[in-house]
mmCIF file of C-alpha atoms in Angstrom:
data_model
loop_
_atom_site.group_PDB
_atom_site.id
_atom_site.type_symbol
_atom_site.label_atom_id
_atom_site.label_comp_id
_atom_site.label_asym_id
_atom_site.label_seq_id
_atom_site.Cartn_x
_atom_site.Cartn_y
_atom_site.Cartn_z
ATOM 1 C CA MET J 1 0.035 -0.133 -0.035
ATOM 2 C CA PRO J 2 1.441 3.414 -1.072
ATOM 3 C CA GLY J 3 2.655 5.562 1.866
ATOM 4 C CA VAL J 4 0.837 8.961 3.080
ATOM 5 C CA GLY J 5 3.279 10.779 3.332
ATOM 6 C CA GLY J 6 5.136 10.118 0.453
ATOM 7 C CA GLY J 7 6.177 7.207 -1.322
ATOM 8 C CA ALA J 8 8.457 5.555 -4.081
ATOM 9 C CA ARG J 9 10.063 8.301 -6.756
ATOM 10 C CA ILE J 10 9.842 7.950 -10.484
ATOM 11 C CA GLU J 11 11.658 4.930 -11.268
ATOM 12 C CA LYS J 12 13.169 5.720 -15.147
ATOM 13 C CA ASN J 13 10.964 4.743 -17.837
ATOM 14 C CA ASP J 14 7.835 5.138 -15.875
ATOM 15 C CA TYR J 15 6.754 8.043 -17.959
ATOM 16 C CA PRO J 16 8.246 9.494 -21.361
ATOM 17 C CA GLY J 17 9.375 12.937 -19.869
ATOM 18 C CA ALA J 18 8.561 12.746 -16.132
ATOM 19 C CA ALA J 19 10.758 14.580 -14.992
ATOM 20 C CA MET J 20 10.188 17.614 -17.181
ATOM 21 C CA LEU J 21 6.559 16.828 -15.063
ATOM 22 C CA ASP J 22 5.366 19.130 -12.272
ATOM 23 C CA ALA J 23 2.854 19.121 -10.217
ATOM 24 C CA LYS J 24 0.148 20.014 -11.980
ATOM 25 C CA ASP J 25 0.741 17.461 -14.097
ATOM 26 C CA TRP J 26 1.040 14.246 -11.561
ATOM 27 C CA LEU J 27 -2.045 15.841 -10.042
ATOM 28 C CA LYS J 28 -3.702 15.028 -14.245
ATOM 29 C CA ILE J 29 -2.152 11.732 -13.596
ATOM 30 C CA GLY J 30 -3.126 10.965 -11.026
ATOM 31 C CA ALA J 31 -6.846 11.937 -11.493
ATOM 32 C CA ALA J 32 -7.085 10.081 -14.672
ATOM 33 C CA LYS J 33 -6.189 6.969 -12.619
ATOM 34 C CA PHE J 34 -8.742 8.140 -9.805
ATOM 35 C CA LYS J 35 -11.425 7.777 -12.873
ATOM 36 C CA SER J 36 -10.254 4.398 -14.107
ATOM 37 C CA ALA J 37 -10.693 3.240 -10.359
ATOM 38 C CA ASP J 38 -7.208 2.011 -10.128
ATOM 39 C CA TYR J 39 -6.942 4.323 -6.680
ATOM 40 C CA GLU J 40 -2.670 2.743 -5.376
ATOM 41 C CA GLY J 41 -1.760 3.950 -8.977
ATOM 42 C CA ALA J 42 -3.468 7.351 -8.124
ATOM 43 C CA ILE J 43 -1.617 7.455 -5.168
ATOM 44 C CA LYS J 44 1.647 7.228 -6.562
ATOM 45 C CA ASP J 45 0.825 10.076 -8.881
ATOM 46 C CA TYR J 46 -0.379 11.970 -6.378
ATOM 47 C CA ASN J 47 2.845 10.937 -4.156
ATOM 48 C CA GLN J 48 5.061 12.691 -7.237
ATOM 49 C CA ALA J 49 2.701 15.939 -6.417
ATOM 50 C CA LEU J 50 3.840 16.192 -3.206
ATOM 51 C CA LEU J 51 7.010 15.388 -3.890
ATOM 52 C CA LEU J 52 7.463 18.086 -5.977
ATOM 53 C CA ASP J 53 4.592 20.740 -4.136
ATOM 54 C CA PRO J 54 4.040 20.011 -0.342
ATOM 55 C CA GLN J 55 1.639 22.242 0.024
ATOM 56 C CA SER J 56 -1.215 21.541 -2.141
ATOM 57 C CA ALA J 57 -4.148 21.253 -0.671
ATOM 58 C CA SER J 58 -5.572 19.365 -4.000
ATOM 59 C CA ALA J 59 -2.986 16.841 -3.834
ATOM 60 C CA HIS J 60 -3.374 15.756 0.132
ATOM 61 C CA CYS J 61 -7.769 16.182 -0.923
ATOM 62 C CA GLN J 62 -7.437 14.379 -3.872
ATOM 63 C CA ARG J 63 -5.189 10.970 -2.601
ATOM 64 C CA GLY J 64 -7.220 10.943 1.068
ATOM 65 C CA ASN J 65 -10.587 10.768 -2.127
ATOM 66 C CA ALA J 66 -8.090 7.881 -3.812
ATOM 67 C CA PHE J 67 -7.230 6.931 0.281
ATOM 68 C CA ALA J 68 -10.617 6.595 0.426
ATOM 69 C CA ARG J 69 -12.056 4.240 -2.525
ATOM 70 C CA LEU J 70 -9.999 1.974 -0.527
ATOM 71 C CA ARG J 71 -11.445 2.113 2.295
ATOM 72 C CA VAL J 72 -8.135 2.458 4.477
ATOM 73 C CA ALA J 73 -10.761 6.191 6.733
ATOM 74 C CA GLN J 74 -7.820 7.205 8.741
ATOM 75 C CA ARG J 75 -5.508 7.735 6.086
ATOM 76 C CA ALA J 76 -8.246 9.415 3.675
ATOM 77 C CA LEU J 77 -9.020 11.304 7.342
ATOM 78 C CA GLU J 78 -4.572 11.938 7.993
ATOM 79 C CA ASP J 79 -5.025 13.294 4.627
ATOM 80 C CA TYR J 80 -8.056 15.585 4.830
ATOM 81 C CA ASN J 81 -6.646 16.922 7.413
ATOM 82 C CA HIS J 82 -3.903 17.914 6.359
ATOM 83 C CA ALA J 83 -4.830 19.800 3.643
ATOM 84 C CA ILE J 84 -7.337 21.414 5.218
ATOM 85 C CA ARG J 85 -4.517 22.497 7.296
ATOM 86 C CA LEU J 86 -3.611 24.827 4.419
ATOM 87 C CA ASP J 87 -6.277 25.152 2.802
ATOM 88 C CA ALA J 88 -9.064 25.912 5.521
ATOM 89 C CA ASP J 89 -11.623 27.287 2.610
ATOM 90 C CA SER J 90 -11.289 24.073 0.581
ATOM 91 C CA ALA J 91 -15.327 22.827 0.354
ATOM 92 C CA GLU J 92 -14.364 19.533 -0.650
ATOM 93 C CA ALA J 93 -12.434 18.594 1.773
ATOM 94 C CA HIS J 94 -14.454 20.229 4.752
ATOM 95 C CA PHE J 95 -17.076 17.774 2.733
ATOM 96 C CA ASN J 96 -14.574 14.709 1.794
ATOM 97 C CA ARG J 97 -13.633 14.447 5.557
ATOM 98 C CA ALA J 98 -17.556 15.318 6.912
ATOM 99 C CA ASP J 99 -18.109 11.685 4.637
ATOM 100 C CA MET J 100 -15.468 10.560 6.466
ATOM 101 C CA ARG J 101 -16.248 10.761 9.685
ATOM 102 C CA SER J 102 -19.530 9.829 9.025
ATOM 103 C CA ARG J 103 -18.793 6.717 8.126
ATOM 104 C CA MET J 104 -15.926 6.418 11.110
ATOM 105 C CA GLY J 105 -19.174 7.129 13.493
ATOM 106 C CA SER J 106 -18.009 10.745 14.831
ATOM 107 C CA THR J 107 -21.097 12.291 14.169
ATOM 108 C CA SER J 108 -20.828 15.793 15.351
ATOM 109 C CA GLY J 109 -17.553 15.852 13.454
ATOM 110 C CA ALA J 110 -19.394 15.028 10.775
ATOM 111 C CA LEU J 111 -21.997 18.375 11.693
ATOM 112 C CA GLU J 112 -18.699 20.685 12.131
ATOM 113 C CA ASP J 113 -17.994 19.691 8.284
ATOM 114 C CA TYR J 114 -20.436 20.124 6.771
ATOM 115 C CA ALA J 115 -21.523 23.861 8.387
ATOM 116 C CA TRP J 116 -18.804 24.337 7.407
ATOM 117 C CA VAL J 117 -19.350 23.693 4.167
ATOM 118 C CA VAL J 118 -22.314 25.002 3.618
ATOM 119 C CA ARG J 119 -20.782 28.513 4.748
ATOM 120 C CA LEU J 120 -18.583 28.278 1.575
ATOM 121 C CA ARG J 121 -21.221 26.821 -0.870
ATOM 122 C CA PRO J 122 -24.376 28.101 0.270
ATOM 123 C CA SER J 123 -26.828 26.235 -3.000
ATOM 124 C CA ASP J 124 -24.836 23.196 -2.022
ATOM 125 C CA ALA J 125 -28.398 21.364 -1.260
ATOM 126 C CA CYS J 126 -25.645 18.486 -1.244
ATOM 127 C CA ALA J 127 -24.505 19.140 1.445
ATOM 128 C CA ARG J 128 -27.875 20.828 3.501
ATOM 129 C CA GLY J 129 -29.038 17.414 3.537
ATOM 130 C CA LYS J 130 -25.919 16.161 4.924
ATOM 131 C CA LEU J 131 -26.453 19.560 7.543
ATOM 132 C CA GLY J 132 -29.862 17.761 8.354
ATOM 133 C CA ASN J 133 -29.194 13.767 8.795
ATOM 134 C CA ALA J 134 -26.751 14.506 10.870
ATOM 135 C CA PHE J 135 -29.069 16.095 13.253
ATOM 136 C CA TYR J 136 -31.357 14.398 12.942
ATOM 137 C CA ARG J 137 -29.116 11.199 14.057
ATOM 138 C CA LEU J 138 -27.851 13.482 17.519
ATOM 139 C CA GLY J 139 -31.662 14.322 17.657
ATOM 140 C CA GLN J 140 -31.730 17.230 16.977
ATOM 141 C CA HIS J 141 -34.624 16.744 14.979
ATOM 142 C CA GLN J 142 -35.880 21.162 14.663
ATOM 143 C CA GLU J 143 -32.336 21.535 13.418
ATOM 144 C CA ALA J 144 -32.388 18.744 10.789
ATOM 145 C CA LEU J 145 -35.501 20.047 9.581
ATOM 146 C CA GLU J 146 -34.073 23.122 9.335
ATOM 147 C CA SER J 147 -31.529 22.159 7.457
ATOM 148 C CA TYR J 148 -33.371 20.052 4.773
ATOM 149 C CA ASP J 149 -36.108 23.357 4.070
ATOM 150 C CA GLU J 150 -33.352 24.477 3.186
ATOM 151 C CA ALA J 151 -32.268 21.478 1.075
ATOM 152 C CA LEU J 152 -35.515 21.223 -0.324
ATOM 153 C CA ARG J 153 -35.911 25.019 -1.134
ATOM 154 C CA LEU J 154 -32.775 24.963 -3.081
ATOM 155 C CA ASP J 155 -33.692 21.225 -5.165
ATOM 156 C CA PRO J 156 -37.246 20.524 -5.126
ATOM 157 C CA ALA J 157 -36.524 16.974 -6.379
ATOM 158 C CA TYR J 158 -33.833 16.204 -3.960
ATOM 159 C CA ALA J 159 -36.476 13.186 -3.187
ATOM 160 C CA GLU J 160 -33.856 11.346 -0.325
ATOM 161 C CA VAL J 161 -34.089 15.056 1.361
ATOM 162 C CA TYR J 162 -38.097 14.762 1.336
ATOM 163 C CA SER J 163 -37.970 10.802 2.285
ATOM 164 C CA ASN J 164 -35.413 12.256 5.794
ATOM 165 C CA ARG J 165 -37.442 15.574 6.404
ATOM 166 C CA GLY J 166 -40.424 13.483 6.910
ATOM 167 C CA LEU J 167 -38.625 11.734 9.167
ATOM 168 C CA ALA J 168 -38.691 14.183 11.224
ATOM 169 C CA ARG J 169 -41.256 15.679 11.152
ATOM 170 C CA HIS J 170 -42.632 12.526 12.307
ATOM 171 C CA LYS J 171 -40.175 11.588 15.554
ATOM 172 C CA LEU J 172 -41.678 16.596 15.775
ATOM 173 C CA GLY J 173 -45.026 15.205 15.844
ATOM 174 C CA ASP J 174 -46.648 16.629 12.493
ATOM 175 C CA GLN J 175 -47.638 13.295 11.248
ATOM 176 C CA VAL J 176 -49.401 15.449 8.490
ATOM 177 C CA GLY J 177 -46.913 16.700 6.688
ATOM 178 C CA ALA J 178 -44.718 13.420 7.387
ATOM 179 C CA ALA J 179 -47.006 12.294 5.358
ATOM 180 C CA ALA J 180 -46.721 14.339 2.543
ATOM 181 C CA ASP J 181 -42.857 14.187 2.679
ATOM 182 C CA PHE J 182 -42.986 9.999 2.354
ATOM 183 C CA ALA J 183 -45.583 10.869 -0.589
ATOM 184 C CA ALA J 184 -43.772 13.393 -2.120
ATOM 185 C CA ALA J 185 -40.617 11.036 -2.183
ATOM 186 C CA ALA J 186 -42.410 8.502 -3.595
ATOM 187 C CA ARG J 187 -42.678 9.666 -6.290
ATOM 188 C CA TRP J 188 -39.312 11.310 -7.308
ATOM 189 C CA PHE J 189 -37.942 7.935 -6.428
ATOM 190 C CA ALA J 190 -40.862 6.559 -8.184
ATOM 191 C CA GLU J 191 -40.208 9.234 -11.251
ATOM 192 C CA LYS J 192 -36.177 8.532 -11.062
ATOM 193 C CA GLY J 193 -37.528 4.770 -11.443
ATOM 194 C CA ASP J 194 -35.613 3.485 -7.820
ATOM 195 C CA PHE J 195 -38.193 0.943 -6.866
ATOM 196 C CA ALA J 196 -36.325 -0.505 -3.872
ATOM 197 C CA LEU J 197 -36.592 3.371 -1.986
ATOM 198 C CA HIS J 198 -40.578 3.870 -3.408
ATOM 199 C CA LYS J 199 -41.261 1.388 -1.559
ATOM 200 C CA GLN J 200 -39.459 2.244 0.963
ATOM 201 C CA ALA J 201 -40.919 5.799 1.353
ATOM 202 C CA GLN J 202 -44.218 4.368 0.424
ATOM 203 C CA GLY J 203 -43.704 2.159 3.707
ATOM 204 C CA ASN J 204 -43.152 4.553 5.610
ATOM 205 C CA LEU J 205 -46.637 6.721 3.862
ATOM 206 C CA ASP J 206 -49.516 3.490 4.542
ATOM 207 C CA LYS J 207 -47.555 3.932 8.921
ATOM 208 C CA VAL J 208 -48.220 7.666 9.176
ATOM 209 C CA LEU J 209 -51.031 7.543 7.888
ATOM 210 C CA ARG J 210 -52.333 4.832 9.614
ATOM 211 C CA LEU J 211 -51.280 7.224 12.919
ATOM 212 C CA VAL J 212 -53.130 9.661 11.188
ATOM 213 C CA GLY J 213 -56.250 7.726 11.337
#
């Protein structure tokens, strides 16, 4: 597994004209390998970028993404931490660290990062929705509801957020509102062809309707 802090240097004939490549070139090569799912190869290229430019927040962030795809969570987290130390306004690094923190069980840490993202990118509906999810998991259902409201203002066709807002409304005792959200979620999931989630939303709708009577 390629190391976090550097890695093997360029081998002779690995790339024609390798000695002429700069950090941005290695980032592009790494990005191409990442796109083709060669994550270990991408990490080696990001290592080369960091040898040439150790202060590249982008290289740390992209290498973190590759480690994340390989499920090497701690190394991914370390790279995201380093990227944010170098560039505190990197929305991508905050967003990806939030996802990683969530996967590692740190919901409060994820919430902190998603909050950063929505400050940096106020029109990011996905980040607003994920911020709502973090609030919900922490039992802060009113705050979750407000985040979901904003996400749906930005993207009125966001099926997952309708479903999650329905759960928040259910927890807050608003069964009529929850039913409306589950119905909207079921409709949008059906339109998108996601029939498993359509069935789940329809099941939640049926349960709430029984509560409403």
